[in-house]
Coordinates of C-alpha atoms in Angstrom, one line a residue:
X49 CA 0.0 0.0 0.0
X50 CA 2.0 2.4 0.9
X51 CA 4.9 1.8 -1.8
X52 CA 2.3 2.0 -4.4
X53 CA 1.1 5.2 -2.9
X54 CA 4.3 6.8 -2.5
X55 CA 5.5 6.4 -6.4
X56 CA 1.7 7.8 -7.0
X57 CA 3.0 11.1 -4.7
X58 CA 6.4 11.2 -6.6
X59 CA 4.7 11.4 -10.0
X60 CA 1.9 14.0 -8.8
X61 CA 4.8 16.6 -7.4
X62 CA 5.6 18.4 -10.2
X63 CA 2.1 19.4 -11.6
X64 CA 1.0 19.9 -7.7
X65 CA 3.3 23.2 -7.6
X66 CA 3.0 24.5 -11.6
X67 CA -0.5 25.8 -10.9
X68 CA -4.2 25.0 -9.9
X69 CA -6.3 26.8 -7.1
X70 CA -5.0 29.3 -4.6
X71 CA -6.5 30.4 -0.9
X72 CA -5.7 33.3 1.2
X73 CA -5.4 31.3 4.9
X74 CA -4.0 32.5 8.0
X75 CA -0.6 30.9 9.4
X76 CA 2.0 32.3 11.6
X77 CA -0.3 35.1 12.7
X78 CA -0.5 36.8 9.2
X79 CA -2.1 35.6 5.6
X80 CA -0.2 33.2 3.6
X81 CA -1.2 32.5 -0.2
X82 CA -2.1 28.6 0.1
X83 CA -2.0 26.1 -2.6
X84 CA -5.4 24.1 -2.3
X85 CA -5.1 20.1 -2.9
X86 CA -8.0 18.0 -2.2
X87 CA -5.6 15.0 -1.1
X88 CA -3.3 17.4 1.3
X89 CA -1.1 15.3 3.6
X90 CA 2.3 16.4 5.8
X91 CA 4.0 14.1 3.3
X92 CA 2.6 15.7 0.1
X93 CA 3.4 18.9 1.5
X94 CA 6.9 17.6 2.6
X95 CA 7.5 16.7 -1.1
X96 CA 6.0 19.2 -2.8
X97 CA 8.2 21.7 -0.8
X98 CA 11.3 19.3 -2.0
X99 CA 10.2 19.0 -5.5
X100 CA 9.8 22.8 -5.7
X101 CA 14.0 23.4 -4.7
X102 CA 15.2 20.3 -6.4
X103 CA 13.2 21.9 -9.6
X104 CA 14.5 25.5 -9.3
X105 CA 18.2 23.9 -8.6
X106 CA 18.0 21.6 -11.6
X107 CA 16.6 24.1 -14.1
X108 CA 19.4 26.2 -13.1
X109 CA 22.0 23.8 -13.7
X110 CA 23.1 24.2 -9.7
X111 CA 24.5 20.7 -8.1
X112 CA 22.6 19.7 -4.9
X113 CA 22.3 16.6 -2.9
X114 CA 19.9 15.6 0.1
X115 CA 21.3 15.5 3.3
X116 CA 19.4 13.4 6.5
X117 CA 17.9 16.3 8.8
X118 CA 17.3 16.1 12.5
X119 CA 12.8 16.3 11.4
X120 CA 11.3 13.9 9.3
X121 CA 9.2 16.5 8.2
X122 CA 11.2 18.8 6.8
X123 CA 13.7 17.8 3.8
X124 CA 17.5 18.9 3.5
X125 CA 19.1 20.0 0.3
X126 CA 22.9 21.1 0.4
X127 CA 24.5 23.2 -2.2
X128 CA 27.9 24.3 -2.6
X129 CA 28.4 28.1 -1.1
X130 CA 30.3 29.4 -4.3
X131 CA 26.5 29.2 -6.2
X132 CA 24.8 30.7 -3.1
X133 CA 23.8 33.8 -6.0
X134 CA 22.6 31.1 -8.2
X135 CA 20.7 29.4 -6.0
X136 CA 18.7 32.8 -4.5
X137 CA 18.1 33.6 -8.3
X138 CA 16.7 30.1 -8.8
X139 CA 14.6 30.1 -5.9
X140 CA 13.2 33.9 -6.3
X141 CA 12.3 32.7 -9.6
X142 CA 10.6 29.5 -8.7
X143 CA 8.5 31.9 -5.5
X144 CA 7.9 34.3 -7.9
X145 CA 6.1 31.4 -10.4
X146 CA 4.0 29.7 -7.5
X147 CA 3.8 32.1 -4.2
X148 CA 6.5 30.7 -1.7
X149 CA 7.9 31.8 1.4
X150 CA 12.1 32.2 3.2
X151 CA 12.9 32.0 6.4
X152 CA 16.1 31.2 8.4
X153 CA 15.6 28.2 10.6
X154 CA 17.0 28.8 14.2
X155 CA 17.7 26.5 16.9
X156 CA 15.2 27.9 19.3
X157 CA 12.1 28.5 16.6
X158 CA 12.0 30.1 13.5
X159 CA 11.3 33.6 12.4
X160 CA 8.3 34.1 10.6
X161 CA 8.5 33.3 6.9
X162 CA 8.5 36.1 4.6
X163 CA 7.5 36.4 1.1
X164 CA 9.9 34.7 -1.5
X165 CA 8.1 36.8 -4.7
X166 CA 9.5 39.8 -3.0
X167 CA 12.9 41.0 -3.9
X168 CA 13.8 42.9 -0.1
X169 CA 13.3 39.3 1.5
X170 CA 16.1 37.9 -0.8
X171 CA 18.4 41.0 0.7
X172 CA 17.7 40.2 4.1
X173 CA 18.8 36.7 4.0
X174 CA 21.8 37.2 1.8
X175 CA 24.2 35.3 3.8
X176 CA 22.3 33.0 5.9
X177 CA 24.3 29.3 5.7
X178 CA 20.9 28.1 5.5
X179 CA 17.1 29.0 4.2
X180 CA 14.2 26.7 4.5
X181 CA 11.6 27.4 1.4
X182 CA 8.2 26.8 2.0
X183 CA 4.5 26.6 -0.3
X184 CA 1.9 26.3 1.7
X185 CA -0.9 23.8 1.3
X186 CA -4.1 23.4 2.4
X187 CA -7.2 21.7 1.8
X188 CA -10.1 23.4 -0.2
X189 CA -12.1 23.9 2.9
X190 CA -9.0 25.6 4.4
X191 CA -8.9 23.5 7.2
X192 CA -5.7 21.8 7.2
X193 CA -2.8 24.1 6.7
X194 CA 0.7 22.9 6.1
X195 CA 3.7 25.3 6.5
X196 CA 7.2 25.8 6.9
X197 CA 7.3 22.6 9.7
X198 CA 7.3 20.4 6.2
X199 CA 9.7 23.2 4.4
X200 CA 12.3 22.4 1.9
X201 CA 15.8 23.5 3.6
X202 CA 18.5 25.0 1.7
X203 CA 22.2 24.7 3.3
X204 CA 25.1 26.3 2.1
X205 CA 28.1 24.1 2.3
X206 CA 32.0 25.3 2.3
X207 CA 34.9 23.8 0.3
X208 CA 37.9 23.1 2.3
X209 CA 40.0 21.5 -0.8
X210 CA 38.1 18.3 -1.7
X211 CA 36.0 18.8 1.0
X212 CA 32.7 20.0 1.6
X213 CA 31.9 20.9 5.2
X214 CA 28.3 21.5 6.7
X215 CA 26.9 24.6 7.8
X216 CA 25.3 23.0 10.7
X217 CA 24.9 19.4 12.5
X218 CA 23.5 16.5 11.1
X219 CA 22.8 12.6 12.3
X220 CA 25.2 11.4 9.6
X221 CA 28.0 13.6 7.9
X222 CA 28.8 16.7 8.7
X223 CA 31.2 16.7 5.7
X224 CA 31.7 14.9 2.3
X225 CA 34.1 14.5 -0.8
X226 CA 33.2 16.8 -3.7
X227 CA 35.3 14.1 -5.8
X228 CA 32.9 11.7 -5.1
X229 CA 30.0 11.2 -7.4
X230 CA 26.3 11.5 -6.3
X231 CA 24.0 8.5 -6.2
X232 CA 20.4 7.8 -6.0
X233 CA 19.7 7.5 -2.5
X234 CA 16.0 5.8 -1.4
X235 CA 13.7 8.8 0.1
X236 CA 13.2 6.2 2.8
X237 CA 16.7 7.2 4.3
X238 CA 15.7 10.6 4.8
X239 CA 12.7 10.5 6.9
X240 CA 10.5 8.5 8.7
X241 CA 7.5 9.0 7.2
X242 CA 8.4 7.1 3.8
X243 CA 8.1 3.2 4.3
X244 CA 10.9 1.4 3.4
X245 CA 9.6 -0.2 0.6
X246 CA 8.6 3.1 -1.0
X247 CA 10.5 3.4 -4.7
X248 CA 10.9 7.1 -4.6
X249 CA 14.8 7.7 -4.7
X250 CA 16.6 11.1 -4.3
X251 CA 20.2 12.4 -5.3
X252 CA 22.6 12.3 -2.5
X253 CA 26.0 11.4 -1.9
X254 CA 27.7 8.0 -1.1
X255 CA 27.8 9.3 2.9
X256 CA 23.8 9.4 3.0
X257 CA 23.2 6.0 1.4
X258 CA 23.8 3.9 4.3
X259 CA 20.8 2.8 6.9
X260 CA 21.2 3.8 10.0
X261 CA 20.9 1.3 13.3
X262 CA 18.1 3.2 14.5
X263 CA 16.7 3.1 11.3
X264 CA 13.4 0.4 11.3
X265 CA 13.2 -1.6 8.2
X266 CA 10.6 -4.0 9.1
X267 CA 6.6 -3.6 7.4
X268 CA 4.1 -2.7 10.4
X269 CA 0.4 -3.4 10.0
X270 CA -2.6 -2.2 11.5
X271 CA -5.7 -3.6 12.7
X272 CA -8.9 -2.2 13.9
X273 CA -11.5 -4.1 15.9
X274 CA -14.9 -2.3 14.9
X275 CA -18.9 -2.8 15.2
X276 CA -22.1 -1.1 14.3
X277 CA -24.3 -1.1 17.2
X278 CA -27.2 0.4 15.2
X279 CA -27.2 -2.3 12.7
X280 CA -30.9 -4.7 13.3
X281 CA -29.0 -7.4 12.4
X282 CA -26.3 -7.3 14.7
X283 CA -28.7 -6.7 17.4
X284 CA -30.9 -9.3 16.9
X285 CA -27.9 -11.3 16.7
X286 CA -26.7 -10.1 20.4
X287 CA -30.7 -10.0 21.6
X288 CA -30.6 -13.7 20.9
X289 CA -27.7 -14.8 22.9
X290 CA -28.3 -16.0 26.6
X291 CA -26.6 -14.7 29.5
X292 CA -26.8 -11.2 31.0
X293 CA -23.2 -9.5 31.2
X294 CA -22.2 -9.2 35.0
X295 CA -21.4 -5.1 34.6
X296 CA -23.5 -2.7 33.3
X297 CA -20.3 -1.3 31.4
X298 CA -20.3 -4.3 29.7
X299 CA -23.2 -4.4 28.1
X300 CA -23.3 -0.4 28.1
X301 CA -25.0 0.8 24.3
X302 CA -21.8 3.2 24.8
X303 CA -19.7 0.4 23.9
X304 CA -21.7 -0.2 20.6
X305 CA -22.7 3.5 19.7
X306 CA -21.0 4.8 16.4
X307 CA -20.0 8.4 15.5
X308 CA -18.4 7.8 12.4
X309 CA -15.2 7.6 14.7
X310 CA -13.5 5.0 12.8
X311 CA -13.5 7.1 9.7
X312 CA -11.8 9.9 11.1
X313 CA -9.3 7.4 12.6
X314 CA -8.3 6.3 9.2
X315 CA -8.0 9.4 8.4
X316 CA -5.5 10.2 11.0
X317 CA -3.6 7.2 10.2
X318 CA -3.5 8.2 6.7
X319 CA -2.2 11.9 7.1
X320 CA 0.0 11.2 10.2
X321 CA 1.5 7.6 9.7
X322 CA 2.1 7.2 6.1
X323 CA 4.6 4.4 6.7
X324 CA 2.0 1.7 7.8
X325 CA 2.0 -1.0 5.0
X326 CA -1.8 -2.4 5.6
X327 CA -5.0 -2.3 7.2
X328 CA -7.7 -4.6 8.8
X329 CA -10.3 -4.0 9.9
X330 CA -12.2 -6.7 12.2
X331 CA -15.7 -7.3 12.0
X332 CA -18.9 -9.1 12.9
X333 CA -19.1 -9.3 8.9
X334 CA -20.0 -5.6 9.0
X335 CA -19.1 -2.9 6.9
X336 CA -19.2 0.6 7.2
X337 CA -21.2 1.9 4.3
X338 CA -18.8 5.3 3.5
X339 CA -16.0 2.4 3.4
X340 CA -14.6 1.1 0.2
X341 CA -13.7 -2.6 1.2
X342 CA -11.9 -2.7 -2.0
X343 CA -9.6 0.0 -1.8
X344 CA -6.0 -1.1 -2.0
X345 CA -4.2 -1.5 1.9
X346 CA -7.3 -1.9 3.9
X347 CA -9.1 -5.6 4.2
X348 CA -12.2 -6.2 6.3
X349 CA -11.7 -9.5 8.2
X350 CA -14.5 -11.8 9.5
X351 CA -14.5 -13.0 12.6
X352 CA -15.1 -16.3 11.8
X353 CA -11.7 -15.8 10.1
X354 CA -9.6 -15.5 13.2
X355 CA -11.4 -17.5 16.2
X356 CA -9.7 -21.1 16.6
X357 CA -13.0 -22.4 18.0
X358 CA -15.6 -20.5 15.7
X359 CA -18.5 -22.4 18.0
X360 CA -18.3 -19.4 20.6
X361 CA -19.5 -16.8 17.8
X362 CA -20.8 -14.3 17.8
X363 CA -19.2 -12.7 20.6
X364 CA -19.5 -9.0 22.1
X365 CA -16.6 -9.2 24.1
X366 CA -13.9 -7.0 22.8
X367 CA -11.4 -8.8 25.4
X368 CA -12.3 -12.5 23.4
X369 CA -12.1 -10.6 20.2
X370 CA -8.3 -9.2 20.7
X371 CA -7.4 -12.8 22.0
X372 CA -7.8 -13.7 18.4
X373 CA -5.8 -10.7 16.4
X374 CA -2.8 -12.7 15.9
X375 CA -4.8 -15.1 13.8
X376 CA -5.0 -12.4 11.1
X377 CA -3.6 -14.2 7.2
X378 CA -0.8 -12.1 6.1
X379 CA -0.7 -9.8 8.8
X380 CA 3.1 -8.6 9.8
X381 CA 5.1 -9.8 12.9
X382 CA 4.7 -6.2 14.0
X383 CA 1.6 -4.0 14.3
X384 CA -0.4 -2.1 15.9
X385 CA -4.2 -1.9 17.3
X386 CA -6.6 0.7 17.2
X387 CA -9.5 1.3 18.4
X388 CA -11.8 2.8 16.5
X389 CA -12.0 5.8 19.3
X390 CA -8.0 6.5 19.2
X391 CA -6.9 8.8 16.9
X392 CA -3.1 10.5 15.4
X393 CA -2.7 14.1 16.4
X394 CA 0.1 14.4 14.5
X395 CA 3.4 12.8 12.6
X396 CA 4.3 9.6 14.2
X397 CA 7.3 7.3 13.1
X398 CA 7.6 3.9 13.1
X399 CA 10.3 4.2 15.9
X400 CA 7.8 5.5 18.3
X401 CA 6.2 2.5 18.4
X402 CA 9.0 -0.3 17.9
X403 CA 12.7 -0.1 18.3
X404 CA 14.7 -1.3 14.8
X405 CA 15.8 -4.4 16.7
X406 CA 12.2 -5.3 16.6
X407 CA 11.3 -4.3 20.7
X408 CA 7.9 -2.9 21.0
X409 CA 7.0 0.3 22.9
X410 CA 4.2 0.3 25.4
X411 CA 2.9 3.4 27.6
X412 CA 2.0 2.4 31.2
X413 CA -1.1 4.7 32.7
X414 CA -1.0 6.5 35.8
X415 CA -4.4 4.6 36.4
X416 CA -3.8 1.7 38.7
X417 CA -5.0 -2.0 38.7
X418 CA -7.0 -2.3 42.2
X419 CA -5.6 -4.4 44.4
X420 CA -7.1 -7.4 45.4
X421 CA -9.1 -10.4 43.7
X422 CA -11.5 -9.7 40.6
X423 CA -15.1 -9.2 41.9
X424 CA -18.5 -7.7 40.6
X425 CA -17.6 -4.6 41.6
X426 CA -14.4 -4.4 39.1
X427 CA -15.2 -2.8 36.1
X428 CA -14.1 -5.3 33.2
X429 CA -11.0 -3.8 32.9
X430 CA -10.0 -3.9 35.9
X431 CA -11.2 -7.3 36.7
X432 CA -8.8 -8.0 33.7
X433 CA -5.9 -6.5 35.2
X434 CA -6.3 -8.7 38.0
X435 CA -6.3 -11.3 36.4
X436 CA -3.0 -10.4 34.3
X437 CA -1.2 -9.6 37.5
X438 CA -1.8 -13.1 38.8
X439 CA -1.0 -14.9 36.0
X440 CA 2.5 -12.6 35.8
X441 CA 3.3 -13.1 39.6
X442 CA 3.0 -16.9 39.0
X443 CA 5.2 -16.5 36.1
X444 CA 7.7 -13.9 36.9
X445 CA 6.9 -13.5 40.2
X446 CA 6.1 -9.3 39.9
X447 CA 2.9 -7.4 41.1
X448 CA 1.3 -5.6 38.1
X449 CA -0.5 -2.5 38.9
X450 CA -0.7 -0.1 36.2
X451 CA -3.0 -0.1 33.0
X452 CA -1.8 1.1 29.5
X453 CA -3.4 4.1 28.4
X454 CA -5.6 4.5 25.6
X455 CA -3.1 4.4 22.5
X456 CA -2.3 2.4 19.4
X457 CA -1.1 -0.6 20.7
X458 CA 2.7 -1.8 19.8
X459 CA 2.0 -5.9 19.0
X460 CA 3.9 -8.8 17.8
X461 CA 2.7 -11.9 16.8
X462 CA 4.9 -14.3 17.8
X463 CA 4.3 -13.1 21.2
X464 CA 1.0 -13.4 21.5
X465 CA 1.1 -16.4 19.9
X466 CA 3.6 -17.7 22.8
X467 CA 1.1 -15.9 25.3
X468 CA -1.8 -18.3 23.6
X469 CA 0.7 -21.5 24.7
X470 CA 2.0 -20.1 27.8
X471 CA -1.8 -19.0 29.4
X472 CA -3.8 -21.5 27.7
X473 CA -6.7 -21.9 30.0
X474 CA -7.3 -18.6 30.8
X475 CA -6.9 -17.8 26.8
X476 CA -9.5 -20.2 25.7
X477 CA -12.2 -18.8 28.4
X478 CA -11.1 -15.6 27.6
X479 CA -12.3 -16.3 23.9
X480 CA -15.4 -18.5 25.0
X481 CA -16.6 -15.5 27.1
X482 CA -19.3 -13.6 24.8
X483 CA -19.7 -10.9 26.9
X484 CA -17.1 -9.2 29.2
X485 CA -16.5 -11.3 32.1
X486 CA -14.6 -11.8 35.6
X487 CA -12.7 -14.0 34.2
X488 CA -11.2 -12.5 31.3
X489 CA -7.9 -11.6 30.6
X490 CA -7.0 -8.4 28.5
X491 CA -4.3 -9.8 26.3
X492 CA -3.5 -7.2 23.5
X493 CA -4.1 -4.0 25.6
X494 CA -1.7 -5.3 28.6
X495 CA -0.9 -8.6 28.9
X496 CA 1.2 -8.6 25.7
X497 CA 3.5 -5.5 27.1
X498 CA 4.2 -6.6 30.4
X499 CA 5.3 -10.5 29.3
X500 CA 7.1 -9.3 26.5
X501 CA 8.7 -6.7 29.0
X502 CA 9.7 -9.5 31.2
X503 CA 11.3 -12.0 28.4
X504 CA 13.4 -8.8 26.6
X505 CA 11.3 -8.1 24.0
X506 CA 9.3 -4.9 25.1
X507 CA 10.5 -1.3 26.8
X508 CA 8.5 1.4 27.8
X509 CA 7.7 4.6 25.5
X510 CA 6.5 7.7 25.7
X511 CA 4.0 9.8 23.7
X512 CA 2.2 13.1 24.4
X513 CA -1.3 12.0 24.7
X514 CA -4.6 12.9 26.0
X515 CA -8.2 11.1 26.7
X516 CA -11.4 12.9 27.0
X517 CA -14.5 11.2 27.7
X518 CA -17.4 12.5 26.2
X519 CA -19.9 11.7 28.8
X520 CA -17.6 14.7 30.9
X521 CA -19.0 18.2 30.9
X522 CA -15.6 19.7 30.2
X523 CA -15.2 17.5 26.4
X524 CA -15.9 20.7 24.4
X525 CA -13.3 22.4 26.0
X526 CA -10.6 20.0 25.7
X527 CA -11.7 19.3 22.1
X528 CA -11.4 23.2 21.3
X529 CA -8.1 22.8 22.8
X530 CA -7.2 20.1 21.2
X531 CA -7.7 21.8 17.6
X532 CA -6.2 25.1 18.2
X533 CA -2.8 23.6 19.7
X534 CA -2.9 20.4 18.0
X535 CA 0.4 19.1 20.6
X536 CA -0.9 15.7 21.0
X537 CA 0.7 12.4 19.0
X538 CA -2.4 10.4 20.1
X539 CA -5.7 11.1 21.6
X540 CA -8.5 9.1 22.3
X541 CA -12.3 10.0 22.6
X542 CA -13.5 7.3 25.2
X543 CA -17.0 6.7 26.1
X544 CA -18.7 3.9 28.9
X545 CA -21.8 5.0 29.9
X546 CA -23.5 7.1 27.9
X547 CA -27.0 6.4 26.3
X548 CA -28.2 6.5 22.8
X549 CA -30.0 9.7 24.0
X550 CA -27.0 11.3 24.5
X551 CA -25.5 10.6 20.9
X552 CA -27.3 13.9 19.4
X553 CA -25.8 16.6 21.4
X554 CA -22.3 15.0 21.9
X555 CA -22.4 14.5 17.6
X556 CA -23.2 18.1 17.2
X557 CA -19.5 19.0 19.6
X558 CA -17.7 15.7 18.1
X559 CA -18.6 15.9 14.3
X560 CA -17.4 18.9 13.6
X561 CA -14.2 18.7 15.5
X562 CA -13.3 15.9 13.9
X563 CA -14.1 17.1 10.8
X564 CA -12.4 20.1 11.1
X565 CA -9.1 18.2 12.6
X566 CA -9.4 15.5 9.5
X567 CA -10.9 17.3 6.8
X568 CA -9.2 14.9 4.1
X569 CA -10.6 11.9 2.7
X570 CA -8.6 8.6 3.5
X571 CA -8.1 6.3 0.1
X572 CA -10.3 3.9 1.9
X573 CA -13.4 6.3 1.8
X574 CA -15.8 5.7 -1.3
X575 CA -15.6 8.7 -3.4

């Protein structure tokens, strides 16, 4: 998926900056001319910003090469300082064609751009070592507006004899042989937030064509677990099943209400974590109806696909439903899990959530396990919880006591398929339980971190992150904050207890927040 969508961005770059629509928005507390795209995306804008130097450079006959930056958002171009002249002609000339915007990166922040089309900002930045060139984009609605964060920067780099030495740090070399010729280096090497497998290649130099440790080469997957509470199939389906759930909060019809949540979602995984290599999306054989099941990357998964014993469907127990994810056909060794109410706030990189030796991050919660035995008074996942923590102290001989938070979970199969062997009992009933019960264990959301922590193969991480639950009086607030600062890498909308008479008034806060935070169709969405 996203190889095939990346050489689809390379191709589109150069006709995204020669023309088309144009907006007046308001960025860095003054009005920026905008160019609108209807598929506008941090990595679009990152290489459209690229393409747009590169261009200029090339039609100028100026020698360049990319250079790995400290942000994956922003791309590095080096040029020797002898054509600095050149390059401002070049680069006046390409902001005079398509409005773009200079500024001088600093460590602490930058300055405010200023406008490229005008001559006086070329003389004010004469002999800065290093520019950063920026176009904005933005959707047509105007509600996504990418700036100089996913700029294009320019550094000036000095000859010392057969030498050329950066203006500033880098990760990787901070000087390289003008003698030696360029080569086509994968974009992949220069940020994050192009897969690995993505056949987009830049010019470089021999000294930026190496991989670094750090560097994670492995696919990553995502998975979804998703229902449709609404649907009168699936309800007669649950209606018909014997046994009444022993906590309200697990049969709660907040557990089961729908707010379109899971389309925004996708959309936050597709502008923020354009490295993921496939979707699926788990389902009591629904599907959403704004969803295009056959959209390359995303695949809707039964099921009666994934459960060892299909005799316990249907289940509405989420807990039985993750015991199964591992189960998945052709799903990667690493992944993560969303639910459908956890959202991207912004860029995230594969390394956030696994190290490149293949060690998954988890975040531990400042909420605590209660101690003592499960009992009707536990909500389910704290019941859970206790039951984790015994089966650890048996094993390891540790007390668990905090819960993960609310975030994409950092998976591996072959772990949880060793948890399935090592807590087999307590696995099966897990899977056998059709609603939440006392008994169950919560595998994917904190067993899996905590055993893989104790047998090497997990660490903790840390993300900025929020969680707002929508039943709270003070949810419009944090939304609003939410959108104007937009400082979060994950946030999740969490709901328990609310009733289907609530769903009107907390729609008319949520839908538009959401839409105004992901205001760009995913590929996955039907046209």
């Amino acid at each position: 998926m996203a190889g095939r969508r990346g050489e689809r961005l390379a191709r589109r770059q150069p006709e995204l900056l020669a023309g088309g629509d144009r907006a007046v928005v308001t960025a860095d507390r003054a009005s920026r001319i905008a160019l609108v795209d209807p598929a506008a995306t941090p990595l679009r804008a990152r290489a459209a910003n690229l393409t747009a130097v590169t261009a200029a450079l090339d039609e100028a006959g100026i020698e360049y090469f990319q250079v790995r930056g400290r942000s994956p958002r922003a791309s590095v171009v080096a040029v020797d300082v002898a054509d600095r002249s050149r390059a401002h002609a070049a680069l006046a000339a390409a902001c005079a064609r398509v409005p773009g915007y200079v500024s001088i990166p600093r460590q602490h922040g930058e300055r405010p751009p200023a406008a490229g089309f005008e001559p006086r900002t070329w003389d004010r930045v004469a002999d800065a070592p290093v520019l950063r060139l920026t176009w904005y984009l933005t959707d047509p609605r105007h509600r996504l507006v990418l700036g100089p964060a996913y700029g294009c920067d320019v550094e000036f780099w000095t000859r010392q004899e057969d030498v050329l030495v950066a203006p500033r740090r880098n990760p990787v070399a901070e000087q390289v042989q003008v003698s030696s010729p360029p080569v086509l280096v994968p974009e992949s090497l220069f940020t994050g937030l192009v897969p690995p497998t993505d056949s987009t290649t830049v010019r470089s130099r021999p000294e930026f064509a190496g991989r670094s440790p750090d560097d994670v080469a492995f696919p990553i997957d995502v998975v979804y677990t998703w229902v449709d509470g609404t649907d009168p199939d699936w309800l007669r389906r649950r209606a018909a099943v014997t046994g009444i759930p022993y906590h309200a909060e697990a049969a709660s019809p907040a557990r089961f209400l729908s707010r379109d949540e899971l389309r925004y979602s996708l959309r936050s995984v597709h502008l923020f974590a354009p490295w993921v290599r496939h979707i699926y999306l788990v389902t009591d054989d629904q599907v959403p109806s704004w969803l295009d099941p056959s959209a390359p990357g995303i695949r809707v998964v039964s099921h009666r696909e994934i459960f060892t014993d299909p005799s316990v469907l249907p289940t509405y127990n989420s807990h039985a439903i993750e015991s199964q994810l591992h189960h998945i056909d052709g799903l990667s060794e690493h992944f993560l899990y969303f639910n459908d109410d956890v959202f991207l706030g912004t860029e995230v990189l594969p390394q956030d959530f696994f190290l490149a030796n293949g060690i998954s991050r988890f975040f531990p919660s400042p909420a605590l396990v209660p101690p003592g035995a499960p009992s009707a008074e536990d909500i389910p996942s704290s019941a859970a919880g206790k039951n984790n923590r015994a089966l650890l102290a048996e094993r390891f001989g540790t007390v668990l006591n905090k819960k993960m938070k609310h975030m994409p979970h950092a998976l591996r199969r072959s772990v949880l398929y060793e948890i399935e062997q090592e807590f087999s009992a307590p696995h099966r009933g897990t899977a056998a339980s059709r609603f939440r019960g006392m008994t169950d264990i919560s595998v994917a959301s904190s067993l899996h971190h905590y055993y893989a922590f104790h047998t090497g193969r997990a660490a903790p991480g840390e993300l900025e992150y929020t969680i707002a639950e929508l039943s709270h009086p003070d949810t419009p607030a944090r939304l609003a904050h939410l959108l104007a600062h937009r400082d979060r890498h994950v946030f999740c909308l969490n709901d328990a207890f609310s009733s289907e008479a609530d769903l009107t008034a907390q729609l008319a806060v949520l839908t538009p927040f959401l839409d105004t935070y992901f205001p760009v169709p995913s590929p996955w969405e039907k046209a």
